[in-house]
Structures are given as C-alpha cells and as structure tokens.
Amino acid sequence: MYGALTGLSKNRCAQLFGEAQVKIWRRSYSVPPPPLPTTDPRHPCQTSPQLYQNLSIEIPQTESLKDVFNRVLPFYRDRIEPKLRAPGAQILIVTHGSVIRALMKHLDSISDVAIEDVDIPNGIPLVYHLDSSLKAVKSYFLASEAEVLRAQENIRNQGKSTKAKM
C-alpha cells in the first residue's frame, strides 16, 4: 500500500514532497509513506467497497518494503515452497515490483541496505534456479542486458520532479 501517495504519479509525489523523500519512501526497506486514512476517497475501501467489505483483516494504510516482506514471506513459505519441492517443479509468480524485491531479498539474502539499490524492470520476467534447499543458484532476466539496464534506469528516474513546460 502506497499510503498517502496512492493515486499520485511518481512525478507528482516528487513535486509535493521532494525527490529525496520520495526516494526514501520508494526504495528504503523500513520507511513507509504517510498512511492513507480508510476514510480517504482514494483508499481501496472507498474505491471498491464491495471487494473489501467481508475481509477478516484490516487493509494497511501504508506499507514499507519490510512490511511487504513480512506479509509475503509466510505466504511464500506456506504455499510456494511446498510446490517448489516437487520433482521438476516450475512455478510462475506474477506480481508487482515490491513483492519481487521482497522475494529477491529472501532468495538472495540481500541486506536491508543493499535492497534499496535493487531495481525491478517492469514487464521483464525474472528467472530463478534454486537448489534442493531452495537457495538461489542463479537468476537472470529474460531480456538482453541492454534492455534490462534501460528499464532499470527508467525505474531509477521515476519519482524525479519535472517541471511542466509552458
């Protein structure tokens, strides 16, 4: 949950809060954006109440990558790891960048500081090969190095303030 940044473009966030602060919120491991109250018209409970009215848990008002990690890791261990242990298992996970960063942090034992510099290119599949103990042996993107670098640069440039042209 992007908290109070929900519904704002990354460029608009940078204009409102400054590039440095937006980078901290987007890339740090443990600093979440400001919360989005459940009464805010942008909150999922307001935009799609029928989808959330019967939830037995409360939707977070904001999340850091650490929060995502703590939410995703139990699911990964309980639901995905058992399937990965089957002979010849190949699992496809389709998700957004924060969940991929959380899984990469786990699979590659990436430190809290180093994860800040991990950029996940949009729309480029990431393949992991795991050993029998489910430790990463190798990983790679299914794209040329040039495509990956270009996409990662685009990610790094998101959240930078650009002034409107007159």
PDB file of C-alpha atoms in Angstrom:
ATOM      1  CA  MET A   1       0.000   0.000   0.000  1.00  0.00           C
ATOM      2  CA  TYR A   2       1.498   3.285  -1.110  1.00  0.00           C
ATOM      3  CA  GLY A   3      -0.289   5.148   1.677  1.00  0.00           C
ATOM      4  CA  ALA A   4      -0.945   8.846   1.078  1.00  0.00           C
ATOM      5  CA  LEU A   5       0.901   8.548  -2.260  1.00  0.00           C
ATOM      6  CA  THR A   6      -1.892   6.326  -3.637  1.00  0.00           C
ATOM      7  CA  GLY A   7      -3.279   7.676  -6.882  1.00  0.00           C
ATOM      8  CA  LEU A   8      -0.488  10.209  -7.357  1.00  0.00           C
ATOM      9  CA  SER A   9       2.046   9.877 -10.151  1.00  0.00           C
ATOM     10  CA  LYS A  10       5.625   9.459  -9.008  1.00  0.00           C
ATOM     11  CA  ASN A  11       6.386  12.814 -10.628  1.00  0.00           C
ATOM     12  CA  ARG A  12       3.577  14.489  -8.662  1.00  0.00           C
ATOM     13  CA  CYS A  13       4.844  12.897  -5.436  1.00  0.00           C
ATOM     14  CA  ALA A  14       8.284  14.395  -6.101  1.00  0.00           C
ATOM     15  CA  GLN A  15       6.749  17.810  -6.709  1.00  0.00           C
ATOM     16  CA  LEU A  16       4.785  17.638  -3.444  1.00  0.00           C
ATOM     17  CA  PHE A  17       7.322  16.001  -1.124  1.00  0.00           C
ATOM     18  CA  GLY A  18      10.700  16.363  -2.867  1.00  0.00           C
ATOM     19  CA  GLU A  19      12.727  13.788  -4.786  1.00  0.00           C
ATOM     20  CA  ALA A  20      14.858  12.762  -1.811  1.00  0.00           C
ATOM     21  CA  GLN A  21      11.854  11.967   0.397  1.00  0.00           C
ATOM     22  CA  VAL A  22      10.047  10.090  -2.372  1.00  0.00           C
ATOM     23  CA  LYS A  23      13.177   8.022  -2.998  1.00  0.00           C
ATOM     24  CA  ILE A  24      13.308   7.106   0.698  1.00  0.00           C
ATOM     25  CA  TRP A  25       9.669   6.026   0.666  1.00  0.00           C
ATOM     26  CA  ARG A  26      10.017   4.061  -2.585  1.00  0.00           C
ATOM     27  CA  ARG A  27      13.400   2.410  -2.082  1.00  0.00           C
ATOM     28  CA  SER A  28      14.163   2.111   1.642  1.00  0.00           C
ATOM     29  CA  TYR A  29      13.488  -1.122   3.460  1.00  0.00           C
ATOM     30  CA  SER A  30      11.738   0.154   6.564  1.00  0.00           C
ATOM     31  CA  VAL A  31      10.376   3.675   5.938  1.00  0.00           C
ATOM     32  CA  PRO A  32       6.749   3.679   4.738  1.00  0.00           C
ATOM     33  CA  PRO A  33       4.985   6.603   3.072  1.00  0.00           C
ATOM     34  CA  PRO A  34       2.496   8.536   5.228  1.00  0.00           C
ATOM     35  CA  PRO A  35      -0.660   6.498   5.892  1.00  0.00           C
ATOM     36  CA  LEU A  36      -3.819   6.851   3.829  1.00  0.00           C
ATOM     37  CA  PRO A  37      -6.838   7.004   6.157  1.00  0.00           C
ATOM     38  CA  THR A  38      -9.581   4.482   5.384  1.00  0.00           C
ATOM     39  CA  THR A  39     -11.962   7.443   5.013  1.00  0.00           C
ATOM     40  CA  ASP A  40      -9.894   8.935   2.160  1.00  0.00           C
ATOM     41  CA  PRO A  41     -11.718   8.604  -1.191  1.00  0.00           C
ATOM     42  CA  ARG A  42      -8.536   7.038  -2.695  1.00  0.00           C
ATOM     43  CA  HIS A  43      -8.444   4.190  -0.146  1.00  0.00           C
ATOM     44  CA  PRO A  44      -9.438   0.774  -1.575  1.00  0.00           C
ATOM     45  CA  CYS A  45     -12.248   0.522   0.997  1.00  0.00           C
ATOM     46  CA  GLN A  46     -13.745   3.642  -0.598  1.00  0.00           C
ATOM     47  CA  THR A  47     -12.951   2.979  -4.269  1.00  0.00           C
ATOM     48  CA  SER A  48     -14.130  -0.656  -4.249  1.00  0.00           C
ATOM     49  CA  PRO A  49     -16.036  -1.281  -1.009  1.00  0.00           C
ATOM     50  CA  GLN A  50     -17.719  -4.438  -2.348  1.00  0.00           C
ATOM     51  CA  LEU A  51     -14.292  -6.109  -2.684  1.00  0.00           C
ATOM     52  CA  TYR A  52     -13.226  -5.369   0.881  1.00  0.00           C
ATOM     53  CA  GLN A  53     -16.392  -5.388   2.989  1.00  0.00           C
ATOM     54  CA  ASN A  54     -16.070  -9.031   4.092  1.00  0.00           C
ATOM     55  CA  LEU A  55     -12.334  -9.110   4.798  1.00  0.00           C
ATOM     56  CA  SER A  56     -11.420 -10.564   8.165  1.00  0.00           C
ATOM     57  CA  ILE A  57      -8.286  -8.406   8.287  1.00  0.00           C
ATOM     58  CA  GLU A  58      -7.735  -4.680   8.070  1.00  0.00           C
ATOM     59  CA  ILE A  59      -6.116  -3.303   4.925  1.00  0.00           C
ATOM     60  CA  PRO A  60      -2.923  -1.483   5.898  1.00  0.00           C
ATOM     61  CA  GLN A  61      -2.959   2.280   5.482  1.00  0.00           C
ATOM     62  CA  THR A  62       0.665   2.203   4.284  1.00  0.00           C
ATOM     63  CA  GLU A  63       3.498  -0.310   3.837  1.00  0.00           C
ATOM     64  CA  SER A  64       7.267  -0.271   3.785  1.00  0.00           C
ATOM     65  CA  LEU A  65       9.197  -2.962   1.930  1.00  0.00           C
ATOM     66  CA  LYS A  66       9.790  -4.542   5.350  1.00  0.00           C
ATOM     67  CA  ASP A  67       6.013  -4.763   5.832  1.00  0.00           C
ATOM     68  CA  VAL A  68       5.659  -6.326   2.371  1.00  0.00           C
ATOM     69  CA  PHE A  69       8.457  -8.797   3.214  1.00  0.00           C
ATOM     70  CA  ASN A  70       6.744  -9.756   6.485  1.00  0.00           C
ATOM     71  CA  ARG A  71       3.420 -10.220   4.664  1.00  0.00           C
ATOM     72  CA  VAL A  72       4.806 -12.123   1.668  1.00  0.00           C
ATOM     73  CA  LEU A  73       7.355 -14.434   3.298  1.00  0.00           C
ATOM     74  CA  PRO A  74       4.814 -16.546   5.258  1.00  0.00           C
ATOM     75  CA  PHE A  75       2.763 -16.991   2.072  1.00  0.00           C
ATOM     76  CA  TYR A  76       5.899 -17.969   0.158  1.00  0.00           C
ATOM     77  CA  ARG A  77       6.920 -20.488   2.837  1.00  0.00           C
ATOM     78  CA  ASP A  78       3.432 -21.949   3.320  1.00  0.00           C
ATOM     79  CA  ARG A  79       2.135 -22.023  -0.252  1.00  0.00           C
ATOM     80  CA  ILE A  80       5.019 -21.798  -2.727  1.00  0.00           C
ATOM     81  CA  GLU A  81       7.934 -23.628  -1.086  1.00  0.00           C
ATOM     82  CA  PRO A  82       5.984 -26.927  -0.796  1.00  0.00           C
ATOM     83  CA  LYS A  83       5.208 -26.778  -4.525  1.00  0.00           C
ATOM     84  CA  LEU A  84       8.854 -25.998  -5.332  1.00  0.00           C
ATOM     85  CA  ARG A  85       9.920 -29.185  -3.545  1.00  0.00           C
ATOM     86  CA  ALA A  86       8.021 -31.357  -6.044  1.00  0.00           C
ATOM     87  CA  PRO A  87      10.272 -33.054  -8.625  1.00  0.00           C
ATOM     88  CA  GLY A  88      10.695 -30.894 -11.738  1.00  0.00           C
ATOM     89  CA  ALA A  89       8.653 -28.065 -10.245  1.00  0.00           C
ATOM     90  CA  GLN A  90       8.437 -24.830 -12.172  1.00  0.00           C
ATOM     91  CA  ILE A  91       6.433 -22.044 -10.564  1.00  0.00           C
ATOM     92  CA  LEU A  92       5.312 -18.801 -12.185  1.00  0.00           C
ATOM     93  CA  ILE A  93       4.779 -15.849  -9.854  1.00  0.00           C
ATOM     94  CA  VAL A  94       3.188 -12.757 -11.347  1.00  0.00           C
ATOM     95  CA  THR A  95       3.254  -9.733  -9.060  1.00  0.00           C
ATOM     96  CA  HIS A  96       4.433  -6.161  -8.688  1.00  0.00           C
ATOM     97  CA  GLY A  97       7.935  -4.878  -8.031  1.00  0.00           C
ATOM     98  CA  SER A  98       7.725  -4.583  -4.241  1.00  0.00           C
ATOM     99  CA  VAL A  99       6.777  -8.237  -3.828  1.00  0.00           C
ATOM    100  CA  ILE A 100       9.538  -9.259  -6.243  1.00  0.00           C
ATOM    101  CA  ARG A 101      12.041  -7.154  -4.276  1.00  0.00           C
ATOM    102  CA  ALA A 102      10.864  -8.832  -1.050  1.00  0.00           C
ATOM    103  CA  LEU A 103      11.262 -12.305  -2.587  1.00  0.00           C
ATOM    104  CA  MET A 104      14.683 -11.377  -4.001  1.00  0.00           C
ATOM    105  CA  LYS A 105      15.748 -10.161  -0.560  1.00  0.00           C
ATOM    106  CA  HIS A 106      14.838 -13.577   0.828  1.00  0.00           C
ATOM    107  CA  LEU A 107      16.170 -15.759  -2.005  1.00  0.00           C
ATOM    108  CA  ASP A 108      19.433 -13.854  -2.477  1.00  0.00           C
ATOM    109  CA  SER A 109      19.947 -12.909   1.205  1.00  0.00           C
ATOM    110  CA  ILE A 110      20.122  -9.226   0.277  1.00  0.00           C
ATOM    111  CA  SER A 111      20.778  -6.848   3.172  1.00  0.00           C
ATOM    112  CA  ASP A 112      18.318  -4.152   4.225  1.00  0.00           C
ATOM    113  CA  VAL A 113      20.682  -1.501   2.827  1.00  0.00           C
ATOM    114  CA  ALA A 114      21.538  -3.276  -0.451  1.00  0.00           C
ATOM    115  CA  ILE A 115      17.862  -3.869  -1.322  1.00  0.00           C
ATOM    116  CA  GLU A 116      17.493  -0.085  -1.715  1.00  0.00           C
ATOM    117  CA  ASP A 117      19.506  -0.314  -4.947  1.00  0.00           C
ATOM    118  CA  VAL A 118      17.599  -3.240  -6.479  1.00  0.00           C
ATOM    119  CA  ASP A 119      15.514  -2.088  -9.443  1.00  0.00           C
ATOM    120  CA  ILE A 120      12.964  -4.471 -10.945  1.00  0.00           C
ATOM    121  CA  PRO A 121      12.238  -3.711 -14.607  1.00  0.00           C
ATOM    122  CA  ASN A 122       8.530  -3.705 -15.436  1.00  0.00           C
ATOM    123  CA  GLY A 123       7.309  -6.488 -17.692  1.00  0.00           C
ATOM    124  CA  ILE A 124      10.608  -8.392 -17.917  1.00  0.00           C
ATOM    125  CA  PRO A 125      10.396 -11.911 -16.448  1.00  0.00           C
ATOM    126  CA  LEU A 126      12.942 -12.822 -13.782  1.00  0.00           C
ATOM    127  CA  VAL A 127      14.005 -16.482 -13.624  1.00  0.00           C
ATOM    128  CA  TYR A 128      15.421 -18.170 -10.529  1.00  0.00           C
ATOM    129  CA  HIS A 129      17.139 -21.537 -10.351  1.00  0.00           C
ATOM    130  CA  LEU A 130      17.069 -22.959  -6.828  1.00  0.00           C
ATOM    131  CA  ASP A 131      18.964 -25.837  -5.266  1.00  0.00           C
ATOM    132  CA  SER A 132      17.340 -28.662  -3.272  1.00  0.00           C
ATOM    133  CA  SER A 133      17.307 -26.494  -0.142  1.00  0.00           C
ATOM    134  CA  LEU A 134      15.578 -23.723  -2.148  1.00  0.00           C
ATOM    135  CA  LYS A 135      18.587 -21.422  -2.099  1.00  0.00           C
ATOM    136  CA  ALA A 136      19.175 -19.343  -5.225  1.00  0.00           C
ATOM    137  CA  VAL A 137      21.783 -20.868  -7.536  1.00  0.00           C
ATOM    138  CA  LYS A 138      21.362 -18.296 -10.293  1.00  0.00           C
ATOM    139  CA  SER A 139      18.884 -15.729 -11.508  1.00  0.00           C
ATOM    140  CA  TYR A 140      18.503 -13.718 -14.685  1.00  0.00           C
ATOM    141  CA  PHE A 141      16.058 -11.545 -16.574  1.00  0.00           C
ATOM    142  CA  LEU A 142      14.590 -12.816 -19.846  1.00  0.00           C
ATOM    143  CA  ALA A 143      15.842  -9.840 -21.840  1.00  0.00           C
ATOM    144  CA  SER A 144      19.094  -8.538 -23.211  1.00  0.00           C
ATOM    145  CA  GLU A 145      21.417  -6.775 -20.792  1.00  0.00           C
ATOM    146  CA  ALA A 146      20.806  -3.511 -22.669  1.00  0.00           C
ATOM    147  CA  GLU A 147      17.018  -3.867 -22.282  1.00  0.00           C
ATOM    148  CA  VAL A 148      17.337  -4.625 -18.567  1.00  0.00           C
ATOM    149  CA  LEU A 149      19.705  -1.707 -17.952  1.00  0.00           C
ATOM    150  CA  ARG A 150      17.423   0.678 -19.861  1.00  0.00           C
ATOM    151  CA  ALA A 151      14.370  -0.496 -17.903  1.00  0.00           C
ATOM    152  CA  GLN A 152      16.240  -0.219 -14.591  1.00  0.00           C
ATOM    153  CA  GLU A 153      17.302   3.317 -15.476  1.00  0.00           C
ATOM    154  CA  ASN A 154      13.648   4.150 -16.145  1.00  0.00           C
ATOM    155  CA  ILE A 155      12.780   2.852 -12.662  1.00  0.00           C
ATOM    156  CA  ARG A 156      15.527   4.984 -11.104  1.00  0.00           C
ATOM    157  CA  ASN A 157      14.216   8.064 -12.911  1.00  0.00           C
ATOM    158  CA  GLN A 158      10.678   7.602 -11.626  1.00  0.00           C
ATOM    159  CA  GLY A 159       9.888   9.925  -8.778  1.00  0.00           C
ATOM    160  CA  LYS A 160      12.045  12.717 -10.107  1.00  0.00           C
ATOM    161  CA  SER A 161      10.341  16.046 -10.349  1.00  0.00           C
ATOM    162  CA  THR A 162       9.905  17.517 -13.805  1.00  0.00           C
ATOM    163  CA  LYS A 163       8.506  20.967 -14.248  1.00  0.00           C
ATOM    164  CA  ALA A 164       5.584  21.390 -16.604  1.00  0.00           C
ATOM    165  CA  LYS A 165       6.526  23.034 -19.903  1.00  0.00           C
ATOM    166  CA  MET A 166       4.852  26.342 -20.628  1.00  0.00           C
TER     167      MET A 166
END
